[in-house]
mmCIF file of C-alpha atoms in Angstrom:
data_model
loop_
_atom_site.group_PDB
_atom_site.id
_atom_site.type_symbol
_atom_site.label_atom_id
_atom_site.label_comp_id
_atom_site.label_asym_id
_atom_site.label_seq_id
_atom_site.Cartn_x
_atom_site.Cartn_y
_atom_site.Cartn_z
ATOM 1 C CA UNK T 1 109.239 87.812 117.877
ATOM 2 C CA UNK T 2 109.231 84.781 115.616
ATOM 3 C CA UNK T 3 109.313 81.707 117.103
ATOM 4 C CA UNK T 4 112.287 81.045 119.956
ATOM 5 C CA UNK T 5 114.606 77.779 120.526
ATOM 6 C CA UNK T 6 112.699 75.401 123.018
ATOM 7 C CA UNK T 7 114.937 75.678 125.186
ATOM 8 C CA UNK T 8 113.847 79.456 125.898
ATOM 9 C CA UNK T 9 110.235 78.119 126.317
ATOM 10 C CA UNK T 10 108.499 76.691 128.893
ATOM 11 C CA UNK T 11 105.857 74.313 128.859
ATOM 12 C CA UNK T 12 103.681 76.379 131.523
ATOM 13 C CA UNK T 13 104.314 79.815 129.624
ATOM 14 C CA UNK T 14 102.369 80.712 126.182
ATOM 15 C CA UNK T 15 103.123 83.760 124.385
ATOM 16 C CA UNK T 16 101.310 86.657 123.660
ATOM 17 C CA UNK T 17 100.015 88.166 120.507
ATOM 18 C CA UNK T 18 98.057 91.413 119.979
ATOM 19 C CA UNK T 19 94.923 93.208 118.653
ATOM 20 C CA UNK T 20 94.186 96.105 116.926
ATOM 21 C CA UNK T 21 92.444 99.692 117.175
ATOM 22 C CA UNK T 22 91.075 100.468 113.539
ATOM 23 C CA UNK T 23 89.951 103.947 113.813
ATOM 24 C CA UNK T 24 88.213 105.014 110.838
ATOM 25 C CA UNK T 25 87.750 108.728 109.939
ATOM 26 C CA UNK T 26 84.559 109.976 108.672
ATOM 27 C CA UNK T 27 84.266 109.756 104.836
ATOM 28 C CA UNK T 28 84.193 113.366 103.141
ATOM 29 C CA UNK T 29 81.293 114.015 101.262
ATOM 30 C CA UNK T 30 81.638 113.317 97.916
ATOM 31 C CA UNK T 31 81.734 115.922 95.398
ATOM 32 C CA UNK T 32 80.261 114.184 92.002
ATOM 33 C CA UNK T 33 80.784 115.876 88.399
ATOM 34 C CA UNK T 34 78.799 112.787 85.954
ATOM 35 C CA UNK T 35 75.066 114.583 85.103
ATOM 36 C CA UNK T 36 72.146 111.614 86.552
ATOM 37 C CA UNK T 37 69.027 111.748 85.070
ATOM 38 C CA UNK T 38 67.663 110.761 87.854
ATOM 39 C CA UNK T 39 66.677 113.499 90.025
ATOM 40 C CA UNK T 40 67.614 112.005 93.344
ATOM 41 C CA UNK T 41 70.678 111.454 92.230
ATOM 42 C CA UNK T 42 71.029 114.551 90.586
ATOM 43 C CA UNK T 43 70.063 116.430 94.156
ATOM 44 C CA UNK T 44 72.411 114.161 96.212
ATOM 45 C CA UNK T 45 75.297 115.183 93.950
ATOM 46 C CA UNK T 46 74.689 119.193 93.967
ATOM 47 C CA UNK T 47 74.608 118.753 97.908
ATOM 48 C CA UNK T 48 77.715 116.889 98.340
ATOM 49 C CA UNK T 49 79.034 119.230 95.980
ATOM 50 C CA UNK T 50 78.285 122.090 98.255
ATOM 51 C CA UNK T 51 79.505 120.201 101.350
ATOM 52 C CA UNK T 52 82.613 119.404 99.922
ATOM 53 C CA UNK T 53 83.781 122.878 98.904
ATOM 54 C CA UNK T 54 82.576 124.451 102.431
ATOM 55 C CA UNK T 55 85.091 122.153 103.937
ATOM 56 C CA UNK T 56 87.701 124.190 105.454
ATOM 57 C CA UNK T 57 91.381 123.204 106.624
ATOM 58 C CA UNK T 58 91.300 122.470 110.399
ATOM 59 C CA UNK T 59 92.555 125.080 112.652
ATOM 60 C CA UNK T 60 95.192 123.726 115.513
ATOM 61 C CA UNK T 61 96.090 125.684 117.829
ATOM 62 C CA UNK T 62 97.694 125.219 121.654
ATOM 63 C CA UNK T 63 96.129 122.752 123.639
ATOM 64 C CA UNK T 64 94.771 120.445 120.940
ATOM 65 C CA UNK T 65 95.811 116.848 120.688
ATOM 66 C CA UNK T 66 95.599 113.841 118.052
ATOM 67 C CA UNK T 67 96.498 112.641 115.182
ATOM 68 C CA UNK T 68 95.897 116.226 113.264
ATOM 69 C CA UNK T 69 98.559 117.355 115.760
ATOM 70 C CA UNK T 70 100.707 114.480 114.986
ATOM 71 C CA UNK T 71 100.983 115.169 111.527
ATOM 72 C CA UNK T 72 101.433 119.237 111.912
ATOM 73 C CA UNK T 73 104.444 118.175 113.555
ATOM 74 C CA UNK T 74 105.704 115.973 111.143
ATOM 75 C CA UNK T 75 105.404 118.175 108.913
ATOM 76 C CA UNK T 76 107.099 121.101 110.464
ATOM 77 C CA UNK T 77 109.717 118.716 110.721
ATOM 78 C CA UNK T 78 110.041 118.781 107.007
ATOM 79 C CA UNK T 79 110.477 122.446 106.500
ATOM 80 C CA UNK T 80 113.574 121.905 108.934
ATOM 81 C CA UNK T 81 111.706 122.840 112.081
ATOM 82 C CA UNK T 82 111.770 119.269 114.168
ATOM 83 C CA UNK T 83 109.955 118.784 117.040
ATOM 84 C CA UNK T 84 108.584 115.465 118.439
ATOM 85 C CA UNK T 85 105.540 113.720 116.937
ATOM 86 C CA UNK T 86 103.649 113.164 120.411
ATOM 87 C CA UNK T 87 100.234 114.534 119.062
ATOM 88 C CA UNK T 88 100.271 117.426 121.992
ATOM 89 C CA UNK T 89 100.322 120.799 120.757
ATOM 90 C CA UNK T 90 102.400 122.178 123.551
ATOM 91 C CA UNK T 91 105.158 125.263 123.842
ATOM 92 C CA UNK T 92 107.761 123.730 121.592
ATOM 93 C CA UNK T 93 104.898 123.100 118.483
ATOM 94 C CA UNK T 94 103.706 126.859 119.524
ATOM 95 C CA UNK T 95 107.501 127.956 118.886
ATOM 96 C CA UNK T 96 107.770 125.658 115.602
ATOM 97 C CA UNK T 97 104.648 127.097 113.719
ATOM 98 C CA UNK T 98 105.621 130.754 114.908
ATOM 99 C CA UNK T 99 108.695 130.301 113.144
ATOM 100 C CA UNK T 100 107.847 128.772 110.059
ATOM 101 C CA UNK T 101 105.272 131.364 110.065
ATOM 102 C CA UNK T 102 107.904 133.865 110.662
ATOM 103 C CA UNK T 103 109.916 132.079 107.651
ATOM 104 C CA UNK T 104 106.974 132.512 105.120
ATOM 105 C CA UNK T 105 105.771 135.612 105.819
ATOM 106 C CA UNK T 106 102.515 134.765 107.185
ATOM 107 C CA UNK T 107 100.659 135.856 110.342
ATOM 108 C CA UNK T 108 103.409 134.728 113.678
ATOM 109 C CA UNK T 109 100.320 133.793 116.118
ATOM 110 C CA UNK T 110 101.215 130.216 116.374
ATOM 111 C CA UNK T 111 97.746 129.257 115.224
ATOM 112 C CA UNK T 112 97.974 126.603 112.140
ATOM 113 C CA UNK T 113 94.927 127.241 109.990
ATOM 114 C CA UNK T 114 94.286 127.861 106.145
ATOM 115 C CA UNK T 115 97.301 129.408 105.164
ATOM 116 C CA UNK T 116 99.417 128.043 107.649
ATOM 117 C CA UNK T 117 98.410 124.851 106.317
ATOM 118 C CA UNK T 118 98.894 125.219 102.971
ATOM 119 C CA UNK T 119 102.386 126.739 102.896
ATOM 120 C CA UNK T 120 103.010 123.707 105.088
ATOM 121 C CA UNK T 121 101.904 120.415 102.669
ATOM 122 C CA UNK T 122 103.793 119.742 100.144
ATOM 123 C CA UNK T 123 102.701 117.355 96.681
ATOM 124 C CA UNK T 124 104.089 113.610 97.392
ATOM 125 C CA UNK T 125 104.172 111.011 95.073
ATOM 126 C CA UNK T 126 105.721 106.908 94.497
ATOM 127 C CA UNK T 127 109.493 107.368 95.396
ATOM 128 C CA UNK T 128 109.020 110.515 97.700
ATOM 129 C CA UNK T 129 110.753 110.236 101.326
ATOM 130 C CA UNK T 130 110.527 111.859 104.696
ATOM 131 C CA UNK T 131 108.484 112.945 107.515
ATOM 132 C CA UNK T 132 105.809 114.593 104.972
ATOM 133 C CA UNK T 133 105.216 111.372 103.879
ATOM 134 C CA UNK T 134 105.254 109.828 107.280
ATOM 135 C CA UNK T 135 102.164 112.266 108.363
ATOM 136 C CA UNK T 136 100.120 111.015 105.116
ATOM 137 C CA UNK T 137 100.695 107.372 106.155
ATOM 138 C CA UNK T 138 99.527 108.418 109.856
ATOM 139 C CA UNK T 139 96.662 109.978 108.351
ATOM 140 C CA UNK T 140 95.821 107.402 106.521
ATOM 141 C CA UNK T 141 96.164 104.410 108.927
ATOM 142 C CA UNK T 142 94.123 106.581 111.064
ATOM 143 C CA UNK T 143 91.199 106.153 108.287
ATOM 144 C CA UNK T 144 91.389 102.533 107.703
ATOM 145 C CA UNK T 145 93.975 102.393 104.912
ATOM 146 C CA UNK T 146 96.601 100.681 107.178
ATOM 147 C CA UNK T 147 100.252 101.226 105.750
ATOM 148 C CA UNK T 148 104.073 100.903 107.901
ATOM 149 C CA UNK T 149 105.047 104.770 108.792
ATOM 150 C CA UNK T 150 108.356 104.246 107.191
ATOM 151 C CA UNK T 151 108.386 107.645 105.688
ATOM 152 C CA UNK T 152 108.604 105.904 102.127
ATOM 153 C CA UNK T 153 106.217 106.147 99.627
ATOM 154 C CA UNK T 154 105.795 102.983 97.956
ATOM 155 C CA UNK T 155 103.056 101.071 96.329
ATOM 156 C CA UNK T 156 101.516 100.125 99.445
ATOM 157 C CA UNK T 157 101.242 103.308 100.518
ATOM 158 C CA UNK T 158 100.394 104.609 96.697
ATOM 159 C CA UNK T 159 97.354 101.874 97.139
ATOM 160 C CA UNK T 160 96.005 103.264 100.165
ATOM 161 C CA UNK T 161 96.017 106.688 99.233
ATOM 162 C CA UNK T 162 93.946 105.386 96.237
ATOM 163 C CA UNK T 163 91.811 103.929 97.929
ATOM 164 C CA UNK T 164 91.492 106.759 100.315
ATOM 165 C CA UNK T 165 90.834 109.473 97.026
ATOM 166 C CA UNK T 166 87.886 106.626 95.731
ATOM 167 C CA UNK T 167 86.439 106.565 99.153
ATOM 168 C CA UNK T 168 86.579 110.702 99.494
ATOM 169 C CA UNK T 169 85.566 111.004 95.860
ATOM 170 C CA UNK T 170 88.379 112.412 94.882
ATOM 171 C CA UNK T 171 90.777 112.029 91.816
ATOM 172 C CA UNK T 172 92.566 109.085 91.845
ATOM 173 C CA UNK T 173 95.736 109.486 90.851
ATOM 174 C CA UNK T 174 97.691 108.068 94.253
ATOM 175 C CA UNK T 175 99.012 111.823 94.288
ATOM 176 C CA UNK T 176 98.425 113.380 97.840
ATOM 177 C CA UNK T 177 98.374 117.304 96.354
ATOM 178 C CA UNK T 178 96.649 119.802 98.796
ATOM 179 C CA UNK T 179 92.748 118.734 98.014
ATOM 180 C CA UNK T 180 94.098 115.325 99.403
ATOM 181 C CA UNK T 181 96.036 116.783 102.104
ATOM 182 C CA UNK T 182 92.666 119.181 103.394
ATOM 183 C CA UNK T 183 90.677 115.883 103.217
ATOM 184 C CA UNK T 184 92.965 114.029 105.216
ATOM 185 C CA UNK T 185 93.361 116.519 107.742
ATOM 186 C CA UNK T 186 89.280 118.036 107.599
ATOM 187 C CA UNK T 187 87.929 114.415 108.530
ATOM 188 C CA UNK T 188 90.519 113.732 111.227
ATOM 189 C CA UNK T 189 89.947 117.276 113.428
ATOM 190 C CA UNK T 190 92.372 116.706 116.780
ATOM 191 C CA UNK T 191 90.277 117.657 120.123
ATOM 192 C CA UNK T 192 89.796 120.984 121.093
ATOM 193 C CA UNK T 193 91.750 122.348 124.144
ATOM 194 C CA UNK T 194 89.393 120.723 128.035
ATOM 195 C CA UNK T 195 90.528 121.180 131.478
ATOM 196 C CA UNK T 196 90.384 118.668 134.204
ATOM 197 C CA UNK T 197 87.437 120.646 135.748
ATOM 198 C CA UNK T 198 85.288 119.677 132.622
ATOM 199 C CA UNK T 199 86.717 116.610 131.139
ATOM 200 C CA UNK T 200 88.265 114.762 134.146
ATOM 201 C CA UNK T 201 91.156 112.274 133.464
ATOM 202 C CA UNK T 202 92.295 114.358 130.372
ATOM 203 C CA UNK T 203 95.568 113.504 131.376
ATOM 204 C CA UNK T 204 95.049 109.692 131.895
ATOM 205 C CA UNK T 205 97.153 107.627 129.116
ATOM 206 C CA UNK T 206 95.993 103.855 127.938
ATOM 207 C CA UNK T 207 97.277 102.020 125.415
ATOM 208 C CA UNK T 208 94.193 99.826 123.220
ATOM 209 C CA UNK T 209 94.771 96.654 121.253
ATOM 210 C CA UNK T 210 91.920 95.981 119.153
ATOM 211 C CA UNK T 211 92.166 92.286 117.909
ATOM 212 C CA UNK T 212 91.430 91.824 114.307
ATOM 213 C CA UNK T 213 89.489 88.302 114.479
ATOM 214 C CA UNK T 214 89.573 88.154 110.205
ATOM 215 C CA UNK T 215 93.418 89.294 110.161
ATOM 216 C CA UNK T 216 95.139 88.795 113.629
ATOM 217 C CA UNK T 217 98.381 89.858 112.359
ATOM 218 C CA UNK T 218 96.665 92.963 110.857
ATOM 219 C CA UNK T 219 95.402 94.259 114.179
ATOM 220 C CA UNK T 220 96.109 97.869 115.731
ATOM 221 C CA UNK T 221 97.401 98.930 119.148
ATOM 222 C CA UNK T 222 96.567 102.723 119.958
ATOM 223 C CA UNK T 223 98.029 104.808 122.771
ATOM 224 C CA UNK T 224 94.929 107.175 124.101
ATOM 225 C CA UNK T 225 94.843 110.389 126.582
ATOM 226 C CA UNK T 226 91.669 110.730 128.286
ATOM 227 C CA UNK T 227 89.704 108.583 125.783
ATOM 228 C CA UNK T 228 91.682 110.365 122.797
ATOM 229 C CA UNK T 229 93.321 108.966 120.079
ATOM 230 C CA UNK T 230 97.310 110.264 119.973
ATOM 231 C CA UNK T 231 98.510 107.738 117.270
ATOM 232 C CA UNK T 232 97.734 103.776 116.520
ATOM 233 C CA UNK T 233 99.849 101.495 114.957
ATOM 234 C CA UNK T 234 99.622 98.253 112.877
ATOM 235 C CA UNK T 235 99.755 95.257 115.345
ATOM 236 C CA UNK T 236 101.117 91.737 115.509
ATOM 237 C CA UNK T 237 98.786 89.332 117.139
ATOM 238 C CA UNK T 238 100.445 85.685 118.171
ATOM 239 C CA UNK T 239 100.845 83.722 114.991
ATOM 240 C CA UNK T 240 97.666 84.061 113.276
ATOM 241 C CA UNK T 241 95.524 82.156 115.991
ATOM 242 C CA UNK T 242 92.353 83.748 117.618
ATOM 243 C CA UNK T 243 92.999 81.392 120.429
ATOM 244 C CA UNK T 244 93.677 82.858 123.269
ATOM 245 C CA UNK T 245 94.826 79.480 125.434
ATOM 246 C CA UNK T 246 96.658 78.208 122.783
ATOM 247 C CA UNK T 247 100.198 78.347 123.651
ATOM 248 C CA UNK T 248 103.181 79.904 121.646
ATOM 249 C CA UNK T 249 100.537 80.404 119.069
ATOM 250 C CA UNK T 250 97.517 82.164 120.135
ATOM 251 C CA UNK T 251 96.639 86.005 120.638
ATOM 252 C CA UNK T 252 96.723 88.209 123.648
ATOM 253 C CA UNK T 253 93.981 87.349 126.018
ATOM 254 C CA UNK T 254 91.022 89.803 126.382
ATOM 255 C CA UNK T 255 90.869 92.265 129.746
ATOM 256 C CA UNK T 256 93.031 94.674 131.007
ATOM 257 C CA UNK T 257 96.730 94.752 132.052
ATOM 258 C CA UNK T 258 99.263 96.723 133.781
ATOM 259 C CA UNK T 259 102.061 97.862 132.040
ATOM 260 C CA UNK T 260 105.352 96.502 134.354
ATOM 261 C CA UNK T 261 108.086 98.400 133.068
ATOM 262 C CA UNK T 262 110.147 99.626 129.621
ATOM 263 C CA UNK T 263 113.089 99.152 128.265
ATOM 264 C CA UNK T 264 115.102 100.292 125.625
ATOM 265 C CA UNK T 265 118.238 98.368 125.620
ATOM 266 C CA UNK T 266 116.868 95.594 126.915
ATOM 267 C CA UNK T 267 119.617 92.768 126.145
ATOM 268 C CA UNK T 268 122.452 94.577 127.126
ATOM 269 C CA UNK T 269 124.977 93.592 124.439
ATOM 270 C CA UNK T 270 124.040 92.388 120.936
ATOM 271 C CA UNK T 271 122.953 88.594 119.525
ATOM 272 C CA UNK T 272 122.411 87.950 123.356
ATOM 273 C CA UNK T 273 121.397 83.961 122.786
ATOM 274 C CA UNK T 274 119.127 84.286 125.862
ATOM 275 C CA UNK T 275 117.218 87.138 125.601
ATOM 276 C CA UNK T 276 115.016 86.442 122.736
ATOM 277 C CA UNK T 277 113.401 90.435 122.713
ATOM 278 C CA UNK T 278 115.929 92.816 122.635
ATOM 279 C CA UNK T 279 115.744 96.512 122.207
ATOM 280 C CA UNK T 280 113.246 98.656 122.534
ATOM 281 C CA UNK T 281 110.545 96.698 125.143
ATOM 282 C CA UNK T 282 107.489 97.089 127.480
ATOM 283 C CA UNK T 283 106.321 94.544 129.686
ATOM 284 C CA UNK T 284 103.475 93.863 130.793
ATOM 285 C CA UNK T 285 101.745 91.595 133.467
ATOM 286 C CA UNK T 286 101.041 87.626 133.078
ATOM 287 C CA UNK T 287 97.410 87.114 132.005
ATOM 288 C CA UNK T 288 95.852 83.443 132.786
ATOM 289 C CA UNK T 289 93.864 82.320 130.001
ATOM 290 C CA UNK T 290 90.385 80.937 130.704
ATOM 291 C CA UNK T 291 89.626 77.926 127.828
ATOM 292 C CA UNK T 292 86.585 77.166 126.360
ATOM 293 C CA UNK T 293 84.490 74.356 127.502
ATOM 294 C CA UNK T 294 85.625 71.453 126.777
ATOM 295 C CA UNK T 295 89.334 73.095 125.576
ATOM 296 C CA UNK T 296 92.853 72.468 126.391
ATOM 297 C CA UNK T 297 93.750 72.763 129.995
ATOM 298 C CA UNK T 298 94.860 76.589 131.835
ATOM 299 C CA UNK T 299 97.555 78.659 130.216
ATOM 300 C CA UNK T 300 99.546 81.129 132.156
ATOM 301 C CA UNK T 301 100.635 83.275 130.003
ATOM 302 C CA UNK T 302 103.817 84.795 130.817
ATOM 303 C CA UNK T 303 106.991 86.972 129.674
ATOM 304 C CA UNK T 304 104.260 89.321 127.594
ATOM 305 C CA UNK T 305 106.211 92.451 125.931
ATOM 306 C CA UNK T 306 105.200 95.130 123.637
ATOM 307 C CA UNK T 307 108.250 94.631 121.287
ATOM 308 C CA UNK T 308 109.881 94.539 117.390
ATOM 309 C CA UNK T 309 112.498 92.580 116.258
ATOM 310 C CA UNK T 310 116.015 94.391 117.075
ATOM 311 C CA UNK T 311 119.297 94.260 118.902
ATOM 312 C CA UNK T 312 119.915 95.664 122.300
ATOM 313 C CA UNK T 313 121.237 98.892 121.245
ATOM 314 C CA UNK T 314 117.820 99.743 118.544
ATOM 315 C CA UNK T 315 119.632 98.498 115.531
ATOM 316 C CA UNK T 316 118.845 95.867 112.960
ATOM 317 C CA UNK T 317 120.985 92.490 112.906
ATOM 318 C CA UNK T 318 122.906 91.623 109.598
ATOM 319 C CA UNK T 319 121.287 89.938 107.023
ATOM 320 C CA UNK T 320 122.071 86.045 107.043
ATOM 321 C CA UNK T 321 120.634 84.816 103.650
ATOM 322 C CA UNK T 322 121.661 81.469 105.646
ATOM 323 C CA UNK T 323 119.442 81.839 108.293
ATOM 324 C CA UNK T 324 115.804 81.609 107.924
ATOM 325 C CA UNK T 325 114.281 82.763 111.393
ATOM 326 C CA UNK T 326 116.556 86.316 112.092
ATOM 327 C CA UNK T 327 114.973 86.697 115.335
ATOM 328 C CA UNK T 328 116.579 90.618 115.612
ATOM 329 C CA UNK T 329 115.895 91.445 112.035
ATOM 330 C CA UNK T 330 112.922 93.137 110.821
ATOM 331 C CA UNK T 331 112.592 91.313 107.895
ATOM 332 C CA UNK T 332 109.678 92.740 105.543
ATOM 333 C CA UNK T 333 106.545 94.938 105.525
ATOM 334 C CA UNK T 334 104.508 90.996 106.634
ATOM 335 C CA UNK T 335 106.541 90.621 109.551
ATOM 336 C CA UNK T 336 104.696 90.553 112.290
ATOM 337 C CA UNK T 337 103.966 87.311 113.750
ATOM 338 C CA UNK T 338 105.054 86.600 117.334
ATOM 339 C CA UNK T 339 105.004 84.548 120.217
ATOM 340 C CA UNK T 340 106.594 87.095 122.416
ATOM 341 C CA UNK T 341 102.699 89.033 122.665
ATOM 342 C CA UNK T 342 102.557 92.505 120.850
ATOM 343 C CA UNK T 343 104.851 93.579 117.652
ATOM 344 C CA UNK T 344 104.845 96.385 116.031
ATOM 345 C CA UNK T 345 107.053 97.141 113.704
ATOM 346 C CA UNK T 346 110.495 98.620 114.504
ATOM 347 C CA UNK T 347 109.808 102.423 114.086
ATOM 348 C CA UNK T 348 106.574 102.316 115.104
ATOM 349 C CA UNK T 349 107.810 100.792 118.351
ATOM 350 C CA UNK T 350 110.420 103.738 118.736
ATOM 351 C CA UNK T 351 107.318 106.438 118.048
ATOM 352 C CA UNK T 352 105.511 104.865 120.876
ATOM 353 C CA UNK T 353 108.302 105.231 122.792
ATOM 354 C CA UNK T 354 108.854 108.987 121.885
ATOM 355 C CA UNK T 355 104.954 109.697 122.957
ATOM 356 C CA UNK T 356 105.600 107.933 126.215
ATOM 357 C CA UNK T 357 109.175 109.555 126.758
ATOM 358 C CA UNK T 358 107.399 112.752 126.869
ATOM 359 C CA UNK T 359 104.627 111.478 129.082
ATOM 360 C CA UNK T 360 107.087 110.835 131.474
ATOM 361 C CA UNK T 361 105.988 107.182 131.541
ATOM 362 C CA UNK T 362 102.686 107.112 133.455
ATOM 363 C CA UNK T 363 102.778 104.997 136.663
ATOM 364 C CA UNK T 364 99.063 104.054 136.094
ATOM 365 C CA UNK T 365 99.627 103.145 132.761
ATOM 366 C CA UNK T 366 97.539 99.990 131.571
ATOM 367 C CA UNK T 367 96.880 98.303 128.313
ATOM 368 C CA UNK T 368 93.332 97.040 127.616
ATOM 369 C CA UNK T 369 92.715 94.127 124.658
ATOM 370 C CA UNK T 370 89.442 93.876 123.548
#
């Protein structure tokens, strides 16, 4: 949240801020078509070549998991067959892709590979909306090019797939057409199907907060199962200050923490004066800060949420041009300072939420900041 009234602050209690998980997916090989003279060159550009058209779409299937997963169901949402976007391929995806199959004419095994695959991406562009364009901006977060999954293609999101076509070696148009699409999907592969027996604590969920020392406000929180990455989201951390014993302003202290409780009315009526975070919430334990040598005196650092900026009932406040600080209004793409510990922004919030809906909440749950 932005900052709160002193009167809802305490001079023991320092908020919280956050850190990020960048996960960056491996870089295709690049395919180059400019003749070298140079005969290393030369060599290194007929093998990429040859890498880059071996490359084959993925092939997801029940039991798989991940961010591949994520955005096969994001897209089958498109093509009118919703289902949620927890990144486990489980009986309702298996029903989804059998019936879009079923709908296109194309093999009803449940299996999404090649063909699957293609009938399901569609050509996005600047000004193109939905949950098609909400699995591109996954994919791409998921390979550096952080952008809000608003399901809006703008010119931030136009800039990172840009960026993400320069980096692959592919046109650069901003245009995500299929040879985009099979990049984005080929170099972020969701895990293959393990069983407690040989992988144990598959099941085990953690939510990661990766601090971003150059850009605290720019850092990523990710929400694991057994070591793998479901989804990650752009992060808030405090208000700008690596410090982690500065109060009100620093970030979230390093270690691990256990997740209290959730909430997702938390205020109980709307413009509640004294609850600061309302909405969608998760709490999580006090953490006492350890300063420095020679620093500013112990911090406890206390009321610590996972939150956004929204009223008790999930909705955004009206728009006071009057008032500067709307502390339940989501106010731009920038917004995410706070003082309340961990922001993400509104939607991304309500994802998590979805993912751990269908977890059923794990009692063991923990975050760990690092």
């Amino acid at each position: 949240m932005k900052r709160s009234p002193r009167t809802l602050r305490t001079a023991a209690a320092s908020t919280c801020a956050i850190a990020a998980l960048t996960v960056f997916g491996a870089a295709q090989a690049p395919g180059i078509a400019t003749a070298s003279s140079d005969p290393a060159t030369t060599t290194a550009a007929r093998h990429a070549t040859t890498l880059q058209s071996n490359t084959n779409w993925p092939t997801t299937r029940s039991g798989n998991h991940g961010i591949t997963v994520t955005a096969l169901q994001h897209l089958l949402t498109a093509h009118g067959h919703a289902v949620s976007p927890d990144g486990a391929y489980g009986p309702r995806t298996a029903a989804a892709v059998r019936a879009f199959q079923t709908r296109h004419h194309l093999k009803a095994d449940a299996v999404a590979g090649a063909k699957t695959w293609k009938a399901l991406v569609t050509t996005i562009r600047a000004g193109s909306h939905g949950s098609a364009v909400t699995a591109a901006q996954k994919l791409l977060t998921t390979h550096g090019h952080t952008v809000s999954t608003d399901g809006a293609f703008g010119p931030r999101t136009k800039a990172a797939v840009k960026a993400f076509q320069t980096r692959s070696h592919l046109e650069t148009d901003g245009v995500i057409g299929p040879k985009t699409w099979k990049t984005l999907l080929t170099t972020a592969r969701s895990t293959q199907p393990t069983t407690p027996s040989t992988r144990p604590g598959t099941g085990t969920y953690t939510l990661k907060l990766t601090r971003n020392g150059k850009q605290p406000l720019n850092s990523r929180l990710a929400l694991l199962r057994g070591g793998k990455l479901i989804d990650s989201y752009r992060a808030g951390s405090g208000m700008g200050s690596t410090d982690e014993c500065l109060p009100d302003k620093g970030w979230l202290p390093s270690g691990t923490y256990k997740v209290k409780g959730h909430e997702s009315n938390r205020g109980g009526w709307n413009y509640n004066p004294r609850v600061q975070i309302q909405g969608y919430a998760i709490r999580i334990e006090d953490k006492t800060c350890t300063p420095k040598p020679g620093g500013h005196t112990r911090v406890n650092r206390t009321q610590m949420f996972i939150h956004s900026e929204m009223l008790a009932d999930g909705t955004q406040a009206f728009d006071n041009p009057f008032n500067g600080d709307d502390w339940w209004r989501w106010d731009n793409a920038g917004d995410y300072s706070s003082n309340g510990c961990i922001k993400l922004a509104p939607n991304d919030l309500k994802d998590l939420f979805t993912h751990l809906n269908r977890a059923g909440w794990p009692k063991n749950l923990t975050l760990h900041v690092s």
